[in-house]
Amino acid sequence: MNNRLWFYSCGSARSAQLVNEQEYLGSVESLSLNATHACVLIDGRVYLHPIESGASDKTTIFPRKEDERSITCASIVGDFLIYAQSNGRLQYYSLVDGTEVNEYNHDTGIKRCYPNHEGTRAVLIDSAGIAWLYNPVN
């Protein structure tokens, strides 16, 4: 089963130090990182946690409702977690504030989401296979 991740600090080319090891309850479907956080997609849920173990080992699970398991894709872009659901909901979550800061409801389910490096644009692939360009500012 693909349910374990090891996180290393790669400060120099010759030394890599293990900073955290995580075991999850299901198979890892995808992983996204920034300098401080990791988001792991498992069985329609996203597990968001700090990369390094220590003072703030809190894991936040999305979606927040216990009975929903509908997330299809997730990415960390800068200080935001961006995830999409099979019901058409696209959500931006601030890693700094710990709050949801933007939401978009598409007409059909979203299968994939490809945000740019700043999170200012995202290409959505819906359940019909059509690509859409999303701008969270407009």
PDB file of C-alpha atoms in Angstrom:
ATOM      1  CA  MET A   1       0.000   0.000   0.000  1.00  0.00           C
ATOM      2  CA  ASN A   2       1.227   3.470  -0.904  1.00  0.00           C
ATOM      3  CA  ASN A   3       0.459   5.107   2.461  1.00  0.00           C
ATOM      4  CA  ARG A   4       3.772   6.400   3.849  1.00  0.00           C
ATOM      5  CA  LEU A   5       5.723   9.578   3.068  1.00  0.00           C
ATOM      6  CA  TRP A   6       9.177  10.672   4.198  1.00  0.00           C
ATOM      7  CA  PHE A   7      10.078  14.377   4.223  1.00  0.00           C
ATOM      8  CA  TYR A   8      13.707  15.453   3.937  1.00  0.00           C
ATOM      9  CA  SER A   9      15.439  18.800   4.318  1.00  0.00           C
ATOM     10  CA  CYS A  10      17.854  19.249   1.432  1.00  0.00           C
ATOM     11  CA  GLY A  11      19.909  22.211   2.627  1.00  0.00           C
ATOM     12  CA  SER A  12      23.059  21.237   0.747  1.00  0.00           C
ATOM     13  CA  ALA A  13      23.720  18.901  -2.134  1.00  0.00           C
ATOM     14  CA  ARG A  14      25.622  16.405   0.008  1.00  0.00           C
ATOM     15  CA  SER A  15      23.342  16.127   3.009  1.00  0.00           C
ATOM     16  CA  ALA A  16      19.662  15.341   3.251  1.00  0.00           C
ATOM     17  CA  GLN A  17      18.143  15.082   6.709  1.00  0.00           C
ATOM     18  CA  LEU A  18      14.870  13.313   7.530  1.00  0.00           C
ATOM     19  CA  VAL A  19      12.564  15.876   9.179  1.00  0.00           C
ATOM     20  CA  ASN A  20       9.275  13.973   9.264  1.00  0.00           C
ATOM     21  CA  GLU A  21       7.669  10.653   8.447  1.00  0.00           C
ATOM     22  CA  GLN A  22       3.907  10.333   7.987  1.00  0.00           C
ATOM     23  CA  GLU A  23       1.712   7.275   7.664  1.00  0.00           C
ATOM     24  CA  TYR A  24      -1.792   7.739   6.269  1.00  0.00           C
ATOM     25  CA  LEU A  25      -4.964   5.645   6.494  1.00  0.00           C
ATOM     26  CA  GLY A  26      -5.279   5.115   2.738  1.00  0.00           C
ATOM     27  CA  SER A  27      -3.304   5.143  -0.495  1.00  0.00           C
ATOM     28  CA  VAL A  28      -1.723   8.468  -1.418  1.00  0.00           C
ATOM     29  CA  GLU A  29      -3.179   9.717  -4.713  1.00  0.00           C
ATOM     30  CA  SER A  30      -1.268  13.012  -4.944  1.00  0.00           C
ATOM     31  CA  LEU A  31       1.044  15.259  -2.943  1.00  0.00           C
ATOM     32  CA  SER A  32       1.772  18.978  -3.114  1.00  0.00           C
ATOM     33  CA  LEU A  33       4.309  20.971  -1.075  1.00  0.00           C
ATOM     34  CA  ASN A  34       5.500  24.446  -0.292  1.00  0.00           C
ATOM     35  CA  ALA A  35       8.347  25.367   2.072  1.00  0.00           C
ATOM     36  CA  THR A  36       6.316  24.663   5.224  1.00  0.00           C
ATOM     37  CA  HIS A  37       3.244  22.527   4.423  1.00  0.00           C
ATOM     38  CA  ALA A  38       2.205  19.366   2.611  1.00  0.00           C
ATOM     39  CA  CYS A  39      -1.229  18.462   1.285  1.00  0.00           C
ATOM     40  CA  VAL A  40      -1.980  14.822   0.558  1.00  0.00           C
ATOM     41  CA  LEU A  41      -5.033  13.615  -1.370  1.00  0.00           C
ATOM     42  CA  ILE A  42      -6.393  10.291  -0.106  1.00  0.00           C
ATOM     43  CA  ASP A  43      -9.821   8.809  -0.940  1.00  0.00           C
ATOM     44  CA  GLY A  44     -11.477  12.147  -1.741  1.00  0.00           C
ATOM     45  CA  ARG A  45     -10.022  13.958   1.276  1.00  0.00           C
ATOM     46  CA  VAL A  46      -7.072  16.310   1.661  1.00  0.00           C
ATOM     47  CA  TYR A  47      -4.793  16.061   4.688  1.00  0.00           C
ATOM     48  CA  LEU A  48      -2.950  19.350   5.280  1.00  0.00           C
ATOM     49  CA  HIS A  49      -0.081  19.394   7.777  1.00  0.00           C
ATOM     50  CA  PRO A  50       3.307  21.025   8.428  1.00  0.00           C
ATOM     51  CA  ILE A  51       6.240  19.282   6.760  1.00  0.00           C
ATOM     52  CA  GLU A  52       8.499  19.365   9.801  1.00  0.00           C
ATOM     53  CA  SER A  53       7.324  17.624  12.943  1.00  0.00           C
ATOM     54  CA  GLY A  54       7.400  19.800  16.022  1.00  0.00           C
ATOM     55  CA  ALA A  55       5.314  22.398  17.811  1.00  0.00           C
ATOM     56  CA  SER A  56       2.489  22.598  15.271  1.00  0.00           C
ATOM     57  CA  ASP A  57       1.765  18.996  14.274  1.00  0.00           C
ATOM     58  CA  LYS A  58      -1.907  19.727  13.652  1.00  0.00           C
ATOM     59  CA  THR A  59      -3.423  18.036  10.611  1.00  0.00           C
ATOM     60  CA  THR A  60      -6.455  19.689   8.996  1.00  0.00           C
ATOM     61  CA  ILE A  61      -8.723  17.460   6.915  1.00  0.00           C
ATOM     62  CA  PHE A  62     -10.817  18.753   4.001  1.00  0.00           C
ATOM     63  CA  PRO A  63     -13.699  18.759   3.321  1.00  0.00           C
ATOM     64  CA  ARG A  64     -14.682  19.721   6.832  1.00  0.00           C
ATOM     65  CA  LYS A  65     -17.923  17.708   6.794  1.00  0.00           C
ATOM     66  CA  GLU A  66     -17.265  14.174   8.002  1.00  0.00           C
ATOM     67  CA  ASP A  67     -19.551  12.455   5.493  1.00  0.00           C
ATOM     68  CA  GLU A  68     -18.142  14.106   2.330  1.00  0.00           C
ATOM     69  CA  ARG A  69     -15.305  12.561   0.326  1.00  0.00           C
ATOM     70  CA  SER A  70     -15.530  14.424  -2.934  1.00  0.00           C
ATOM     71  CA  ILE A  71     -12.201  16.219  -3.491  1.00  0.00           C
ATOM     72  CA  THR A  72     -10.743  15.369  -6.895  1.00  0.00           C
ATOM     73  CA  CYS A  73      -7.504  17.407  -6.861  1.00  0.00           C
ATOM     74  CA  ALA A  74      -5.491  19.685  -4.584  1.00  0.00           C
ATOM     75  CA  SER A  75      -2.386  21.877  -4.795  1.00  0.00           C
ATOM     76  CA  ILE A  76      -0.433  24.197  -2.559  1.00  0.00           C
ATOM     77  CA  VAL A  77       0.430  27.427  -4.364  1.00  0.00           C
ATOM     78  CA  GLY A  78       2.349  29.974  -2.303  1.00  0.00           C
ATOM     79  CA  ASP A  79       0.353  30.493   0.891  1.00  0.00           C
ATOM     80  CA  PHE A  80      -2.835  28.878  -0.440  1.00  0.00           C
ATOM     81  CA  LEU A  81      -4.285  25.399  -0.582  1.00  0.00           C
ATOM     82  CA  ILE A  82      -6.451  25.145  -3.702  1.00  0.00           C
ATOM     83  CA  TYR A  83      -8.762  22.167  -4.037  1.00  0.00           C
ATOM     84  CA  ALA A  84     -11.659  21.147  -6.280  1.00  0.00           C
ATOM     85  CA  GLN A  85     -14.585  18.832  -5.695  1.00  0.00           C
ATOM     86  CA  SER A  86     -16.680  16.520  -7.831  1.00  0.00           C
ATOM     87  CA  ASN A  87     -19.732  18.732  -7.135  1.00  0.00           C
ATOM     88  CA  GLY A  88     -18.087  21.706  -8.942  1.00  0.00           C
ATOM     89  CA  ARG A  89     -16.795  23.620  -5.934  1.00  0.00           C
ATOM     90  CA  LEU A  90     -13.334  25.225  -6.168  1.00  0.00           C
ATOM     91  CA  GLN A  91     -11.918  26.467  -2.859  1.00  0.00           C
ATOM     92  CA  TYR A  92      -8.943  28.648  -1.882  1.00  0.00           C
ATOM     93  CA  TYR A  93      -7.777  28.181   1.724  1.00  0.00           C
ATOM     94  CA  SER A  94      -5.213  30.544   3.299  1.00  0.00           C
ATOM     95  CA  LEU A  95      -2.389  28.702   5.059  1.00  0.00           C
ATOM     96  CA  VAL A  96      -1.449  31.925   6.885  1.00  0.00           C
ATOM     97  CA  ASP A  97      -4.911  32.792   8.252  1.00  0.00           C
ATOM     98  CA  GLY A  98      -6.333  29.272   8.427  1.00  0.00           C
ATOM     99  CA  THR A  99      -9.533  30.369   6.688  1.00  0.00           C
ATOM    100  CA  GLU A 100     -11.297  29.855   3.381  1.00  0.00           C
ATOM    101  CA  VAL A 101     -10.768  33.006   1.333  1.00  0.00           C
ATOM    102  CA  ASN A 102     -12.341  32.295  -2.060  1.00  0.00           C
ATOM    103  CA  GLU A 103     -14.972  29.937  -3.427  1.00  0.00           C
ATOM    104  CA  TYR A 104     -16.268  29.279  -6.924  1.00  0.00           C
ATOM    105  CA  ASN A 105     -19.140  26.980  -7.875  1.00  0.00           C
ATOM    106  CA  HIS A 106     -18.863  25.547 -11.374  1.00  0.00           C
ATOM    107  CA  ASP A 107     -21.937  24.212 -13.205  1.00  0.00           C
ATOM    108  CA  THR A 108     -20.567  20.651 -13.359  1.00  0.00           C
ATOM    109  CA  GLY A 109     -18.031  18.635 -11.377  1.00  0.00           C
ATOM    110  CA  ILE A 110     -14.337  19.508 -11.548  1.00  0.00           C
ATOM    111  CA  LYS A 111     -11.937  16.668 -12.342  1.00  0.00           C
ATOM    112  CA  ARG A 112      -8.609  18.554 -12.405  1.00  0.00           C
ATOM    113  CA  CYS A 113      -7.296  21.982 -11.487  1.00  0.00           C
ATOM    114  CA  TYR A 114      -4.005  23.472 -12.705  1.00  0.00           C
ATOM    115  CA  PRO A 115      -3.215  26.775 -10.944  1.00  0.00           C
ATOM    116  CA  ASN A 116      -0.336  29.017 -11.999  1.00  0.00           C
ATOM    117  CA  HIS A 117       2.557  29.630  -9.572  1.00  0.00           C
ATOM    118  CA  GLU A 118       0.910  32.677  -7.998  1.00  0.00           C
ATOM    119  CA  GLY A 119      -2.574  31.163  -7.759  1.00  0.00           C
ATOM    120  CA  THR A 120      -3.978  34.104  -9.729  1.00  0.00           C
ATOM    121  CA  ARG A 121      -5.301  31.896 -12.534  1.00  0.00           C
ATOM    122  CA  ALA A 122      -6.305  28.258 -12.756  1.00  0.00           C
ATOM    123  CA  VAL A 123      -7.307  25.989 -15.602  1.00  0.00           C
ATOM    124  CA  LEU A 124     -10.207  23.728 -14.612  1.00  0.00           C
ATOM    125  CA  ILE A 125     -11.100  20.503 -16.401  1.00  0.00           C
ATOM    126  CA  ASP A 126     -14.725  19.688 -15.714  1.00  0.00           C
ATOM    127  CA  SER A 127     -16.546  16.356 -15.805  1.00  0.00           C
ATOM    128  CA  ALA A 128     -17.445  16.933 -19.474  1.00  0.00           C
ATOM    129  CA  GLY A 129     -13.746  17.231 -20.344  1.00  0.00           C
ATOM    130  CA  ILE A 130     -13.979  20.953 -21.131  1.00  0.00           C
ATOM    131  CA  ALA A 131     -11.195  23.305 -20.003  1.00  0.00           C
ATOM    132  CA  TRP A 132     -12.058  26.608 -18.315  1.00  0.00           C
ATOM    133  CA  LEU A 133      -9.832  29.492 -17.235  1.00  0.00           C
ATOM    134  CA  TYR A 134     -10.667  30.703 -13.703  1.00  0.00           C
ATOM    135  CA  ASN A 135      -9.612  34.080 -12.325  1.00  0.00           C
ATOM    136  CA  PRO A 136     -10.267  34.384  -8.558  1.00  0.00           C
ATOM    137  CA  VAL A 137     -10.065  38.185  -8.714  1.00  0.00           C
ATOM    138  CA  ASN A 138     -12.906  38.668 -11.236  1.00  0.00           C
TER     139      ASN A 138
END
